[in-house]
């Protein structure tokens, strides 16, 4: 449910597609894939705590935001992914 919400959202503006732009050698390339493909790929794996003490959900790293000089926003979570994953690149 968490991974689905991250990639699709909810309500009137639910996303069905994701655009991936990646830089390799040469000019940047892009690809459009379904949110379902992204959810399947990033949700794959264990839910665990890393050695650094962060939560990992499949291929998604979750950590406390921090770095806001003590502001309330520092208590929020960041969900980090590396979007240039091979299964979604242009085929």
mmCIF file of C-alpha atoms in Angstrom:
data_model
loop_
_atom_site.group_PDB
_atom_site.id
_atom_site.type_symbol
_atom_site.label_atom_id
_atom_site.label_comp_id
_atom_site.label_asym_id
_atom_site.label_seq_id
_atom_site.Cartn_x
_atom_site.Cartn_y
_atom_site.Cartn_z
ATOM 1 C CA UNK A 1 0.000 0.000 0.000
ATOM 2 C CA UNK A 2 2.841 2.448 0.792
ATOM 3 C CA UNK A 3 4.671 1.810 -2.476
ATOM 4 C CA UNK A 4 1.439 2.109 -4.461
ATOM 5 C CA UNK A 5 0.651 5.449 -2.820
ATOM 6 C CA UNK A 6 4.172 6.746 -3.567
ATOM 7 C CA UNK A 7 3.889 6.067 -7.294
ATOM 8 C CA UNK A 8 0.181 6.492 -7.935
ATOM 9 C CA UNK A 9 -1.125 8.828 -5.268
ATOM 10 C CA UNK A 10 -4.860 8.714 -4.695
ATOM 11 C CA UNK A 11 -8.091 10.420 -5.607
ATOM 12 C CA UNK A 12 -8.900 12.439 -8.685
ATOM 13 C CA UNK A 13 -5.273 12.819 -9.836
ATOM 14 C CA UNK A 14 -4.119 9.208 -9.474
ATOM 15 C CA UNK A 15 -1.160 8.611 -11.804
ATOM 16 C CA UNK A 16 -1.200 5.677 -14.191
ATOM 17 C CA UNK A 17 2.189 6.366 -15.780
ATOM 18 C CA UNK A 18 5.691 7.392 -14.763
ATOM 19 C CA UNK A 19 8.280 9.209 -16.905
ATOM 20 C CA UNK A 20 11.918 8.346 -16.359
ATOM 21 C CA UNK A 21 14.722 10.561 -17.650
ATOM 22 C CA UNK A 22 18.274 9.304 -17.360
ATOM 23 C CA UNK A 23 21.675 10.525 -18.422
ATOM 24 C CA UNK A 24 24.177 8.074 -19.710
ATOM 25 C CA UNK A 25 26.858 8.614 -22.263
ATOM 26 C CA UNK A 26 25.592 11.116 -24.812
ATOM 27 C CA UNK A 27 22.285 12.945 -24.683
ATOM 28 C CA UNK A 28 19.676 12.246 -21.964
ATOM 29 C CA UNK A 29 17.133 9.526 -22.743
ATOM 30 C CA UNK A 30 13.601 9.097 -21.475
ATOM 31 C CA UNK A 31 11.002 6.400 -21.160
ATOM 32 C CA UNK A 32 7.364 6.196 -20.069
ATOM 33 C CA UNK A 33 6.176 3.130 -18.147
ATOM 34 C CA UNK A 34 3.090 2.223 -16.189
ATOM 35 C CA UNK A 35 2.921 2.971 -12.486
ATOM 36 C CA UNK A 36 2.189 -0.739 -12.015
ATOM 37 C CA UNK A 37 5.620 -1.613 -13.485
ATOM 38 C CA UNK A 38 7.336 0.854 -11.126
ATOM 39 C CA UNK A 39 5.389 -0.426 -8.109
ATOM 40 C CA UNK A 40 6.240 -4.059 -8.913
ATOM 41 C CA UNK A 41 9.934 -3.271 -9.348
ATOM 42 C CA UNK A 42 10.440 -1.029 -6.301
ATOM 43 C CA UNK A 43 8.302 -3.144 -3.934
ATOM 44 C CA UNK A 44 10.357 -6.257 -4.721
ATOM 45 C CA UNK A 45 12.479 -7.258 -1.734
ATOM 46 C CA UNK A 46 12.410 -7.322 2.033
ATOM 47 C CA UNK A 47 11.288 -4.723 4.532
ATOM 48 C CA UNK A 48 14.294 -4.182 6.781
ATOM 49 C CA UNK A 49 16.365 -1.741 8.819
ATOM 50 C CA UNK A 50 19.719 -0.850 7.222
ATOM 51 C CA UNK A 51 23.035 -0.714 9.096
ATOM 52 C CA UNK A 52 22.672 3.108 9.109
ATOM 53 C CA UNK A 53 19.314 2.734 10.886
ATOM 54 C CA UNK A 54 17.098 3.650 7.933
ATOM 55 C CA UNK A 55 14.026 1.727 6.848
ATOM 56 C CA UNK A 56 14.186 -0.064 3.514
ATOM 57 C CA UNK A 57 10.982 -1.166 1.776
ATOM 58 C CA UNK A 58 11.971 -3.326 -1.168
ATOM 59 C CA UNK A 59 14.167 -1.000 -3.241
ATOM 60 C CA UNK A 60 12.984 2.184 -1.511
ATOM 61 C CA UNK A 61 14.969 3.821 1.283
ATOM 62 C CA UNK A 62 13.026 5.724 3.936
ATOM 63 C CA UNK A 63 14.682 8.180 6.310
ATOM 64 C CA UNK A 64 13.819 11.101 8.546
ATOM 65 C CA UNK A 65 14.145 14.322 6.565
ATOM 66 C CA UNK A 66 16.174 16.448 9.006
ATOM 67 C CA UNK A 67 18.442 19.297 7.959
ATOM 68 C CA UNK A 68 15.828 22.053 8.328
ATOM 69 C CA UNK A 69 17.423 23.825 11.276
ATOM 70 C CA UNK A 70 14.948 22.390 13.774
ATOM 71 C CA UNK A 71 11.813 23.222 11.747
ATOM 72 C CA UNK A 72 8.755 20.964 12.015
ATOM 73 C CA UNK A 73 9.444 19.697 8.478
ATOM 74 C CA UNK A 74 12.589 17.966 9.797
ATOM 75 C CA UNK A 75 10.288 15.376 11.413
ATOM 76 C CA UNK A 76 8.868 14.235 8.074
ATOM 77 C CA UNK A 77 10.029 11.227 6.055
ATOM 78 C CA UNK A 78 11.901 11.084 2.757
ATOM 79 C CA UNK A 79 11.378 8.196 0.354
ATOM 80 C CA UNK A 80 14.429 7.734 -1.865
ATOM 81 C CA UNK A 81 14.590 5.759 -5.086
ATOM 82 C CA UNK A 82 16.990 5.527 -7.990
ATOM 83 C CA UNK A 83 14.615 5.968 -10.948
ATOM 84 C CA UNK A 84 16.925 4.856 -13.755
ATOM 85 C CA UNK A 85 16.260 1.200 -13.161
ATOM 86 C CA UNK A 86 16.839 -1.193 -16.081
ATOM 87 C CA UNK A 87 13.353 -2.776 -16.370
ATOM 88 C CA UNK A 88 11.791 0.599 -17.183
ATOM 89 C CA UNK A 89 14.343 1.833 -19.693
ATOM 90 C CA UNK A 90 13.340 2.074 -23.326
ATOM 91 C CA UNK A 91 13.339 -1.367 -24.907
#
